[in-house]
XYZ file of C-alpha atoms in Angstrom:
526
model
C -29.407 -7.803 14.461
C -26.335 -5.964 14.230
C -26.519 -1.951 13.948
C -24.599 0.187 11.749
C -22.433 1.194 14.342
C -21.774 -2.590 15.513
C -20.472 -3.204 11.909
C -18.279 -0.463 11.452
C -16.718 -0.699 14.922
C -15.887 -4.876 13.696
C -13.812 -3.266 10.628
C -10.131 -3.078 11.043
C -8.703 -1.840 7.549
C -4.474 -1.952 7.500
C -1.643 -1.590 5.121
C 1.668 -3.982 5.421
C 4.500 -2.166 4.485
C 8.168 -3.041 3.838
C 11.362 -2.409 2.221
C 11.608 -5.324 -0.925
C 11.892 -8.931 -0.319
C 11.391 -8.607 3.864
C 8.670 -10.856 3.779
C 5.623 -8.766 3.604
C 3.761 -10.839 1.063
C 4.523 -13.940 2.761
C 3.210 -12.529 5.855
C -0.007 -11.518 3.892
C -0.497 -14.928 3.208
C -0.085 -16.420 6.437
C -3.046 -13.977 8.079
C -5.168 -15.290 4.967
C -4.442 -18.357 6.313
C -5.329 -18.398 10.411
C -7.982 -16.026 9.305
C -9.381 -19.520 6.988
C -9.318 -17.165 3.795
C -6.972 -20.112 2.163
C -6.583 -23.529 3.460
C -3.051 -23.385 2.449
C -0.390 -20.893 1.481
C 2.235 -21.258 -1.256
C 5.233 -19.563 -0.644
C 6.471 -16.776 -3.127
C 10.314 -17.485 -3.356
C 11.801 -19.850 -6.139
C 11.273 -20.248 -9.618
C 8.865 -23.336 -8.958
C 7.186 -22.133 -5.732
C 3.509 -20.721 -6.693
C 2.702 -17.274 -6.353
C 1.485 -15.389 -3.550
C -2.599 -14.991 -3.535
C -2.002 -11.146 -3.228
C 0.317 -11.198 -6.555
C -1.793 -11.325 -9.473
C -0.240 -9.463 -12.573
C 2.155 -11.815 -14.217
C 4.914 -9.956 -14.295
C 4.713 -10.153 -10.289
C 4.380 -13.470 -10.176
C 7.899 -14.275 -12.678
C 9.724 -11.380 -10.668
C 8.791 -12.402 -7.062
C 7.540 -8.706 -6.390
C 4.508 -6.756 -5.781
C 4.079 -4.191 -8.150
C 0.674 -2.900 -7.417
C -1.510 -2.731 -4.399
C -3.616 -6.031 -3.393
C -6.778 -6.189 -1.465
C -8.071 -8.610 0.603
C -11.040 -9.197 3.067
C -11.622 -11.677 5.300
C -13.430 -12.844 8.730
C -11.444 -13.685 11.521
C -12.892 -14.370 15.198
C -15.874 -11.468 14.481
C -13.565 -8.777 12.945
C -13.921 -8.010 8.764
C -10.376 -7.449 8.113
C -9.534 -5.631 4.998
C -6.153 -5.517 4.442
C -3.747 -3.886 1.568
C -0.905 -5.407 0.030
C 1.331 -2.445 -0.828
C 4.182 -2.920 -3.443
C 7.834 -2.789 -1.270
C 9.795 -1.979 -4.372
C 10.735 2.099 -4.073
C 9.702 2.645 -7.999
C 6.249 1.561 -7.350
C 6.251 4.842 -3.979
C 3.333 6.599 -5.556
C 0.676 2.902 -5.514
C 2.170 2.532 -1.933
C 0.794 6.224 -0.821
C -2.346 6.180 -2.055
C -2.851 2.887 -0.740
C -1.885 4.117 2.704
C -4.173 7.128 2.357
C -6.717 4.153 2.205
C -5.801 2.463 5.404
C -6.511 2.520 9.416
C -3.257 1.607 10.618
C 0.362 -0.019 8.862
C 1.787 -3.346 10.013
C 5.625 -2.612 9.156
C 7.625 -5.581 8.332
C 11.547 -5.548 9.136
C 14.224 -8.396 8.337
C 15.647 -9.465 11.462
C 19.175 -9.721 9.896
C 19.242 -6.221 7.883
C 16.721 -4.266 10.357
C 15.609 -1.022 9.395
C 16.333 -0.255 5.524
C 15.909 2.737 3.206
C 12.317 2.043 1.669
C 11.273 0.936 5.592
C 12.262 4.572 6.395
C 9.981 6.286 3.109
C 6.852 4.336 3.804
C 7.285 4.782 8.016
C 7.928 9.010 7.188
C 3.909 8.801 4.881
C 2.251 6.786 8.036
C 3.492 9.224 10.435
C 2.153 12.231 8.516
C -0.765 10.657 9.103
C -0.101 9.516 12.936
C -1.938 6.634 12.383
C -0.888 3.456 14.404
C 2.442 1.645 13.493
C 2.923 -2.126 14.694
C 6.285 -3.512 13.717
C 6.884 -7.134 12.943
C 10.445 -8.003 13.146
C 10.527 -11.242 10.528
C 12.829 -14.187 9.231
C 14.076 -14.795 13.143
C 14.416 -18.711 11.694
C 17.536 -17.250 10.135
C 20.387 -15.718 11.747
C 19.428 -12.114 13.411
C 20.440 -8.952 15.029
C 19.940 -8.668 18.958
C 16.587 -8.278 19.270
C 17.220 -5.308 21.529
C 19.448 -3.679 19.210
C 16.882 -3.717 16.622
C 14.326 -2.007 18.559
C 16.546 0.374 19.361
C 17.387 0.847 15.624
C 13.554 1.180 15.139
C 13.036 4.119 17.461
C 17.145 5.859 16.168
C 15.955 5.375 12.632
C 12.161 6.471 12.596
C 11.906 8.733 15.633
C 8.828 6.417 17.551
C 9.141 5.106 20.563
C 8.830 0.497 20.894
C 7.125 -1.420 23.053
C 8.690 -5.117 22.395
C 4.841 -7.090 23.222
C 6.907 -10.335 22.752
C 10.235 -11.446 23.056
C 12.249 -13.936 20.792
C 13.880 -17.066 21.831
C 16.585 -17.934 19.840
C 17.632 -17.437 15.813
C 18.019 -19.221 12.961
C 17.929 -22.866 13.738
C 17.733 -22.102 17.160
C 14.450 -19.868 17.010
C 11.927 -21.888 19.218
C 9.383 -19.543 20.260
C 8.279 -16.227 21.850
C 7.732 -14.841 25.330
C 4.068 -13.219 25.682
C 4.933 -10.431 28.223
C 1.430 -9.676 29.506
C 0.696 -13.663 29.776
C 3.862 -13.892 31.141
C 4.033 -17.580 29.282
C 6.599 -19.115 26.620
C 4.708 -20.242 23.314
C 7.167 -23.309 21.735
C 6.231 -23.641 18.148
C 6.276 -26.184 16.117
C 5.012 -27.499 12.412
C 5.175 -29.702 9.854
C 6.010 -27.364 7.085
C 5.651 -23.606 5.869
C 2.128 -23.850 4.606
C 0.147 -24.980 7.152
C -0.609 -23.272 11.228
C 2.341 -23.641 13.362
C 1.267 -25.772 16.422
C 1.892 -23.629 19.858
C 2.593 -24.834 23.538
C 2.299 -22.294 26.096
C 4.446 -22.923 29.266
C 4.859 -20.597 32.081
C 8.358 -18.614 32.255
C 9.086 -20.038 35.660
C 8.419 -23.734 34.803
C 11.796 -25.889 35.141
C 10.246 -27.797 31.855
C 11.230 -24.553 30.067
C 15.210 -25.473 30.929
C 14.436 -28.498 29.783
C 13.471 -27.296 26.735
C 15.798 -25.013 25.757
C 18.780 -25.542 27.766
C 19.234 -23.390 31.553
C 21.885 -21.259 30.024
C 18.766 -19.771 28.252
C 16.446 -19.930 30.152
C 18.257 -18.055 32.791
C 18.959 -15.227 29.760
C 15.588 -15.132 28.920
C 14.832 -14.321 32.677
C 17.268 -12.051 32.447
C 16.574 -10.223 29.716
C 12.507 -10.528 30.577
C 13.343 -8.677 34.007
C 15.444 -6.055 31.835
C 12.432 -5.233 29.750
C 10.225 -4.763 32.970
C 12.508 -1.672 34.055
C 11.740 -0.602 30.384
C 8.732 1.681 28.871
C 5.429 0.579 30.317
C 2.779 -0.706 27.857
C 0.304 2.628 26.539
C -2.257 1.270 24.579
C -3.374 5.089 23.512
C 0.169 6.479 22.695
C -0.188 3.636 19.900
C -3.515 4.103 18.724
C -2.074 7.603 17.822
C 0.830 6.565 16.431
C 3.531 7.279 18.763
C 4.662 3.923 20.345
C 4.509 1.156 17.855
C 4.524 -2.280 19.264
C 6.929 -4.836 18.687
C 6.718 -8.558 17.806
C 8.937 -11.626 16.685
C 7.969 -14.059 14.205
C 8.966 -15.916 11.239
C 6.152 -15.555 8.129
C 7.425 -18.469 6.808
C 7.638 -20.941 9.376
C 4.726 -19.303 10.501
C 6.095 -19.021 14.024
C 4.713 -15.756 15.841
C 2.310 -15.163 13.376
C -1.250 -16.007 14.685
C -0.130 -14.295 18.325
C 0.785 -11.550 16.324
C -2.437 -11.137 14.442
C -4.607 -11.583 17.637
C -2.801 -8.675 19.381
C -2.758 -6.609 16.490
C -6.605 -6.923 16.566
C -6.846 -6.401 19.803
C -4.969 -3.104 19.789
C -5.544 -1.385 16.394
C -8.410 1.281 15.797
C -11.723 0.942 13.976
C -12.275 2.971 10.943
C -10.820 6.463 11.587
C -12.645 9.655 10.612
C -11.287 11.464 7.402
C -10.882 14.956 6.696
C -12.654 17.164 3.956
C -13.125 20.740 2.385
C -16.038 20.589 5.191
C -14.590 19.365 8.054
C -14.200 15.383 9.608
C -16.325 13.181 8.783
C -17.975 11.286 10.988
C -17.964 7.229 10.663
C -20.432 6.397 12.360
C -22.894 8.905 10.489
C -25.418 7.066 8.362
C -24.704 8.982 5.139
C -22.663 6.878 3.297
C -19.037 8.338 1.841
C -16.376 7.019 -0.232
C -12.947 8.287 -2.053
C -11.137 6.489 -4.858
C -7.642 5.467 -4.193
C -7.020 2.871 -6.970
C -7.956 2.403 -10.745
C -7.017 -0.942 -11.976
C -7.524 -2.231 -15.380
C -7.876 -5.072 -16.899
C -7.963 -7.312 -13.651
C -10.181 -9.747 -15.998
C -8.616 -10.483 -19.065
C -11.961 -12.132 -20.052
C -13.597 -8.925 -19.437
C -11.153 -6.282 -20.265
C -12.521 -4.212 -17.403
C -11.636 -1.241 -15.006
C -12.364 -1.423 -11.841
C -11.998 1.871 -9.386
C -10.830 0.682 -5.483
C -13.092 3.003 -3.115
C -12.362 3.413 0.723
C -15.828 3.861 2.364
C -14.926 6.521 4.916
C -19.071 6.899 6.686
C -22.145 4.950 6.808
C -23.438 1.873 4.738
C -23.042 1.259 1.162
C -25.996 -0.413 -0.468
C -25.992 -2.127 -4.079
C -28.016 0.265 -6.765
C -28.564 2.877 -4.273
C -28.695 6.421 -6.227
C -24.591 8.277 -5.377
C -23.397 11.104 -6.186
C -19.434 11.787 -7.853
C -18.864 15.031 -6.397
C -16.509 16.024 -9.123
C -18.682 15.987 -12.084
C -21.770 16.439 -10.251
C -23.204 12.965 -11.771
C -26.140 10.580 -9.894
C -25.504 6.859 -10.821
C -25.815 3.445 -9.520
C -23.183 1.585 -8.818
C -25.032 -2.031 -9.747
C -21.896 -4.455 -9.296
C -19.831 -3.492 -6.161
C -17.359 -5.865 -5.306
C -15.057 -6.832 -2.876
C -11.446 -8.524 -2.992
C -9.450 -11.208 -2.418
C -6.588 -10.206 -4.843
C -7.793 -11.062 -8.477
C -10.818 -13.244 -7.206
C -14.081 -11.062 -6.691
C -17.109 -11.362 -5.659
C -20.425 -8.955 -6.187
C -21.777 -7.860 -2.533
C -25.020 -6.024 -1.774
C -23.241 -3.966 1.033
C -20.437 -2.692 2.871
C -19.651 -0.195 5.657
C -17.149 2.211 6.481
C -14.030 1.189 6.386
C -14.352 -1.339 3.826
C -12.957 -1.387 0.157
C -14.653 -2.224 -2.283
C -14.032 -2.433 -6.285
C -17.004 -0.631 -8.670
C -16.669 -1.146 -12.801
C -15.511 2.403 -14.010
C -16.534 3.335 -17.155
C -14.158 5.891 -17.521
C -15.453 8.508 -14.917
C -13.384 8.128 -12.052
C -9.847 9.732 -11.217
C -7.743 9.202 -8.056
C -8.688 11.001 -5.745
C -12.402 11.568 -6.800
C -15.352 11.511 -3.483
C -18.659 9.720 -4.389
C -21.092 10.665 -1.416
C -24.821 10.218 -0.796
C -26.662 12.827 -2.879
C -26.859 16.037 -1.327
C -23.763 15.765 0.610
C -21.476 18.052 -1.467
C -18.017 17.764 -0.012
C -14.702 16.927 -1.395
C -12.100 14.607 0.903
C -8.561 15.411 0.588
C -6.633 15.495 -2.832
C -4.138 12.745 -2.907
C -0.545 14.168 -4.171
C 1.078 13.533 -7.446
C 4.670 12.659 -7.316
C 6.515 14.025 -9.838
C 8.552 11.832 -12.333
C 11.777 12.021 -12.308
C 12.715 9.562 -15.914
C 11.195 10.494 -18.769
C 11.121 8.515 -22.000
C 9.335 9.070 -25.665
C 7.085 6.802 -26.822
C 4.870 5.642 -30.084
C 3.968 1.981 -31.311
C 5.948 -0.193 -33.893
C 2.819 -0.328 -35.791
C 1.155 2.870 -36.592
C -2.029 0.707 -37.244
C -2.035 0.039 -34.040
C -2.971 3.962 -33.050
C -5.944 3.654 -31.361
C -4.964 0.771 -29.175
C -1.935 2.623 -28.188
C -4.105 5.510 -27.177
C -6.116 3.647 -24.902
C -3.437 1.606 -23.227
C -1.649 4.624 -22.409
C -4.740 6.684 -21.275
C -5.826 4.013 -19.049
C -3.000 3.020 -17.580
C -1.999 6.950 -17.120
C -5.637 7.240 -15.492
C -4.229 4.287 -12.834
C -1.666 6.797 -11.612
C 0.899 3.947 -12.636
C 2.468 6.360 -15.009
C 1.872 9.701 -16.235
C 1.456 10.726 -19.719
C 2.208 13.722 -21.505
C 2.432 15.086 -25.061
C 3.750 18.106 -27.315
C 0.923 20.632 -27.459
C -0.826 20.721 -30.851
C 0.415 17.159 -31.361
C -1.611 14.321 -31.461
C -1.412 10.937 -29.712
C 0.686 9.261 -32.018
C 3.750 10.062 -29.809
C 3.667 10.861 -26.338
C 6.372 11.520 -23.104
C 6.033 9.071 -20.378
C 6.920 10.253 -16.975
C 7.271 7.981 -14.128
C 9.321 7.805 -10.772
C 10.941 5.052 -10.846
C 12.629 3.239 -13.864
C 10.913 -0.168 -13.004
C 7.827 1.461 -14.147
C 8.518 1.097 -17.656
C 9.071 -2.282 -17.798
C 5.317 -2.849 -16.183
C 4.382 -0.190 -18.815
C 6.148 -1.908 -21.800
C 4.904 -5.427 -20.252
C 0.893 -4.342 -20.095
C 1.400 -2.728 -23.777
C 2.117 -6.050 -24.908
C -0.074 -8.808 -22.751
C -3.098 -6.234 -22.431
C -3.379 -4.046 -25.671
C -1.441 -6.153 -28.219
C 1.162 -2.996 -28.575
C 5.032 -3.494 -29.336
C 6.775 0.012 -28.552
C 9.632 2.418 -29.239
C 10.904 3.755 -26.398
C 13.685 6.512 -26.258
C 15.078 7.956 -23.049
C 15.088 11.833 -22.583
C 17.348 13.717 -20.011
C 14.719 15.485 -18.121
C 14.850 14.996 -14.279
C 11.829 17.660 -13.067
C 8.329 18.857 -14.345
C 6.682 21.853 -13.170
C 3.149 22.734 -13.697
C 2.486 26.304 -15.043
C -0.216 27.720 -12.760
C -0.474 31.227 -14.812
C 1.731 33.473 -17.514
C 0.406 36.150 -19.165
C 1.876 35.806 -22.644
C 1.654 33.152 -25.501
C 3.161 29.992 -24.327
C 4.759 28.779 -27.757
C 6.633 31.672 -26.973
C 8.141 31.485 -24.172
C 12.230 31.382 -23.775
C 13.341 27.892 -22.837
C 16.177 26.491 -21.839
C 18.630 24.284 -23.343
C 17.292 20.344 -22.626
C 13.889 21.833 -21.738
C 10.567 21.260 -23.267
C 6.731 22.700 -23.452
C 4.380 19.882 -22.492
C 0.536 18.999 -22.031
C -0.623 16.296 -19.508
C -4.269 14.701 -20.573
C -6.209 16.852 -18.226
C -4.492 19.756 -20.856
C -2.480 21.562 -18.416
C 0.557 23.124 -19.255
C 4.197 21.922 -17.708
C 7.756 22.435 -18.349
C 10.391 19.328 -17.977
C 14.080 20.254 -17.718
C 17.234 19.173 -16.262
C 18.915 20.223 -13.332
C 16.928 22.457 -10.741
C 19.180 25.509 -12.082
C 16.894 25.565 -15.001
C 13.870 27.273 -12.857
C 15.549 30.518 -12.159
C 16.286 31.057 -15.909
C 12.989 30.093 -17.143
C 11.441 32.671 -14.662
C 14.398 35.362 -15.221
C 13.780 35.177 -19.077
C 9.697 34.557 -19.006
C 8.500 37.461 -16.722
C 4.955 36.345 -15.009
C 5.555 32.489 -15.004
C 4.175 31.291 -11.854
C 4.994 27.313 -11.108
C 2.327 25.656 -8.904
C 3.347 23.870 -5.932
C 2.406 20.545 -6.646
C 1.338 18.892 -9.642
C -2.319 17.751 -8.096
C -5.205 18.974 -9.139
């Protein structure tokens, strides 16, 4: 029977990461589907395509985008793969970091054609803060692509980490036929009937004259060439990328499914088991048979048939058992979680258990914030706040249908609670009108969208010319008196802390010139 430590050591938990439309989701898919979790994928581009498995909300499946973070788990050849679908699209940044502070390692997908691009660059700058390991699949080589070496050169100019290019690419386009395996020192010719089902493989050795057969000696005698030139190169270190400072490199096509199933072996094969996180008491161990967890996600209304809200938990130490007595740290509460599940995008399914470095999904009720530890009782500590961004578009907001109050409250408290917006209002006011704050401006379409579909709520929505928000951490006066600016404005969050939005950054030095004692925090976290 396997031990605690024997299933926590099988977990590999990972994030794929990309700048929009470089084939992340696709490539989601395809591990679902050599790891057997779907018998057949159905591609994500095109108006009549079907969706991606990962992309349930609607409005991802008629846009083609991810717009919130997907979870899956699956077996594959005696690991228990979790992994996260992160939104690409920069407006959705804020999903995309928590959901990294949730994951092991990233698998970082780059176009072959348009290499290393500006979200690529955001998402690569939150992994490293974490130095956890990077491995970089360079995608669409079935269309026409950049020099292979000139995009792993890109990779380490751009994002300051050194490569280590595990395969090599033959051909582009049309022309893209398969991929050298350096260690095996073999050729894998690929080969399929169509994009949804496992590319067929042929491994021939590099120095077989079949192989100029195959692909013509003009290239075979380039791929020798350029095989020998990556020999004089940097020497495989399997622990420089287990701490995230050489990120292997790999060829492939999601859609053709060429390179993918090599890829996903190797990437198993090199990536860590669940990694210790840090709290207000030091790391925590793993392996330790006190079981930990931290909430990442809050997601509701997953189920329309249920109208639910589920909080995503990454179980960072020991075993999780269904109806076992927890403890959330924050308000000091013992309850029993009685219907834990786990994911495979919007399908679930109630477990009994799960073990570090899972995710799993638990019905909220209302007490759980990002960010929030539930631990074994007794166990007091507190893991590491996750950041707030702070919005930078601002708009005002109230219903069409004042008899509709109470369902606009609700939809804009829960989805606030998500961390998919953030809500504020004018202190002493009520609910009837609040400020919505978000990053980016693609946020209030989703907002506007789940109004409608999900709480039956038509809104008004007016834009406001704020571009910051600062959180007042003390002032020693009365704060409806205080001497704002022009195109500034007192507001309350739902937690009923006090900020300030204004305009340009100039607007800080007069507000604490003419307001003596105002003290901004740092961040707006708790």
């Amino acid at each position: 029977m396997p031990t605690l430590k024997d299933e926590i050591s099988r977990r590999r938990t990972f994030a794929i990461i990309s700048h929009p439309d470089a084939g992340k989701t696709t490539l989601t898919e395809k591990f679902l589907l050599y790891g057997g979790a779907i018998a057949q994928a159905g591609e994500v581009k095109g108006k009549r395509a079907k969706a991606a498995t990962s992309d349930w909300m609607e409005i991802e499946k008629q846009r083609g985008i991810s717009v919130t973070s997907s979870v899956m788990q699956f077996q594959h050849d005696g690991f228990c793969i979790n992994i996260l679908d992160t939104p690409g699209h920069q407006d959705f940044s804020e999903d995309t970091y928590r959901t990294l502070m949730a994951a092991d390692s990233a698998v970082m997908v780059i176009d072959g054609a348009k290499g290393v691009e500006a979200q690529t660059r955001k998402l690569f700058k939150v992994c490293a803060l974490r130095r956890i390991p990077i491995f970089t699949f360079i995608n669409k080589m079935d269309r026409e692509s950049r020099a292979p070496l000139e995009l792993c050169e890109e990779v380490e100019r751009e994002l300051g980490i050194d490569t280590y290019a595990v395969n090599w690419p033959i051909g582009s386009g049309r022309e893209f036929q398969g991929v050298y395996d350096r260690e095996k020192r073999r050729i894998l010719f690929f080969s399929g009937e169509g994009h949804s089902r496992k590319a067929a493989a042929t491994e021939v050795d590099l120095n077989d004259p079949a192989v100029g057969e195959l692909i013509g000696a003009k290239r075979w005698q380039s791929l020798q060439d350029e095989v020998e030139l990556l020999g004089a190169g940097r020497e495989f270190d399997l622990a420089a990328i287990q701490n995230g400072t050489l990120s292997p490199v790999f060829f492939g096509s999601a859609l053709t499914n060429f390179g993918v199933e090599p890829f996903l072996e190797e990437f198993l094969r090199m990536t860590t088991p669940p990694l210790p996180r840090v709290a207000d008491c030091g790391e925590i161990d793993v392996y330790s048979p006190d079981f930990s967890a931290f909430v990442f996600k809050i997601q509701a209304n997953m189920n329309k048939a249920h109208r639910d809200r589920l909080a995503f938990m990454r179980i960072c130490s020991g075993k999780f058992e269904r109806d076992a007595e927890v403890l959330h740290v924050q308000s000091g509460k013992k309850l029993r979680l009685s219907q834990p599940q786990q994911m495979m995008a919007a399908e679930r399914e109630i477990i009994d258990e799960a073990y570090a470095g899972d995710i799993i999904g638990v019905f909220d009720p209302g007490l759980f914030s990002i960010g929030d530890t539930v631990s074994v009782p007794g166990r007091n500590f507190r893991f590491s706040g996750i950041p707030t961004f702070e919005p930078e578009h601002f708009m005002r907001v109230s219903p069409k249908d004042t008899m509709k109050r109470k369902q606009f409250i609700k939809g804009t408290e829960q989805i606030a609670q998500e961390g998919a917006i953030q809500i504020f209002k004018i202190p002493g006011a009520g609910m009837e009108e609040v400020i919505v704050g978000v990053v980016g401006t693609l946020q209030f379409d989703v907002f506007q969208y789940r109004m409608r579909s999900e709480y039956g709520v038509e809104l008004y929505m007016t834009g406001l010319p704020y571009e910051h928000l600062r959180r007042i951490a003390a002032y020693p006066g009365d704060l409806k008196e205080m001497t704002l600016c022009t195109g500034s404005e007192l507001l309350e969050d739902f937690r009923g802390r006090s900020l300030i939005a204004f305009g340009g950054e100039w607007s800080v030095g007069f507000l604490l010139k003419h307001n003596p004692g105002l003290v901004f925090a740092e961040s707006l976290s708790v």
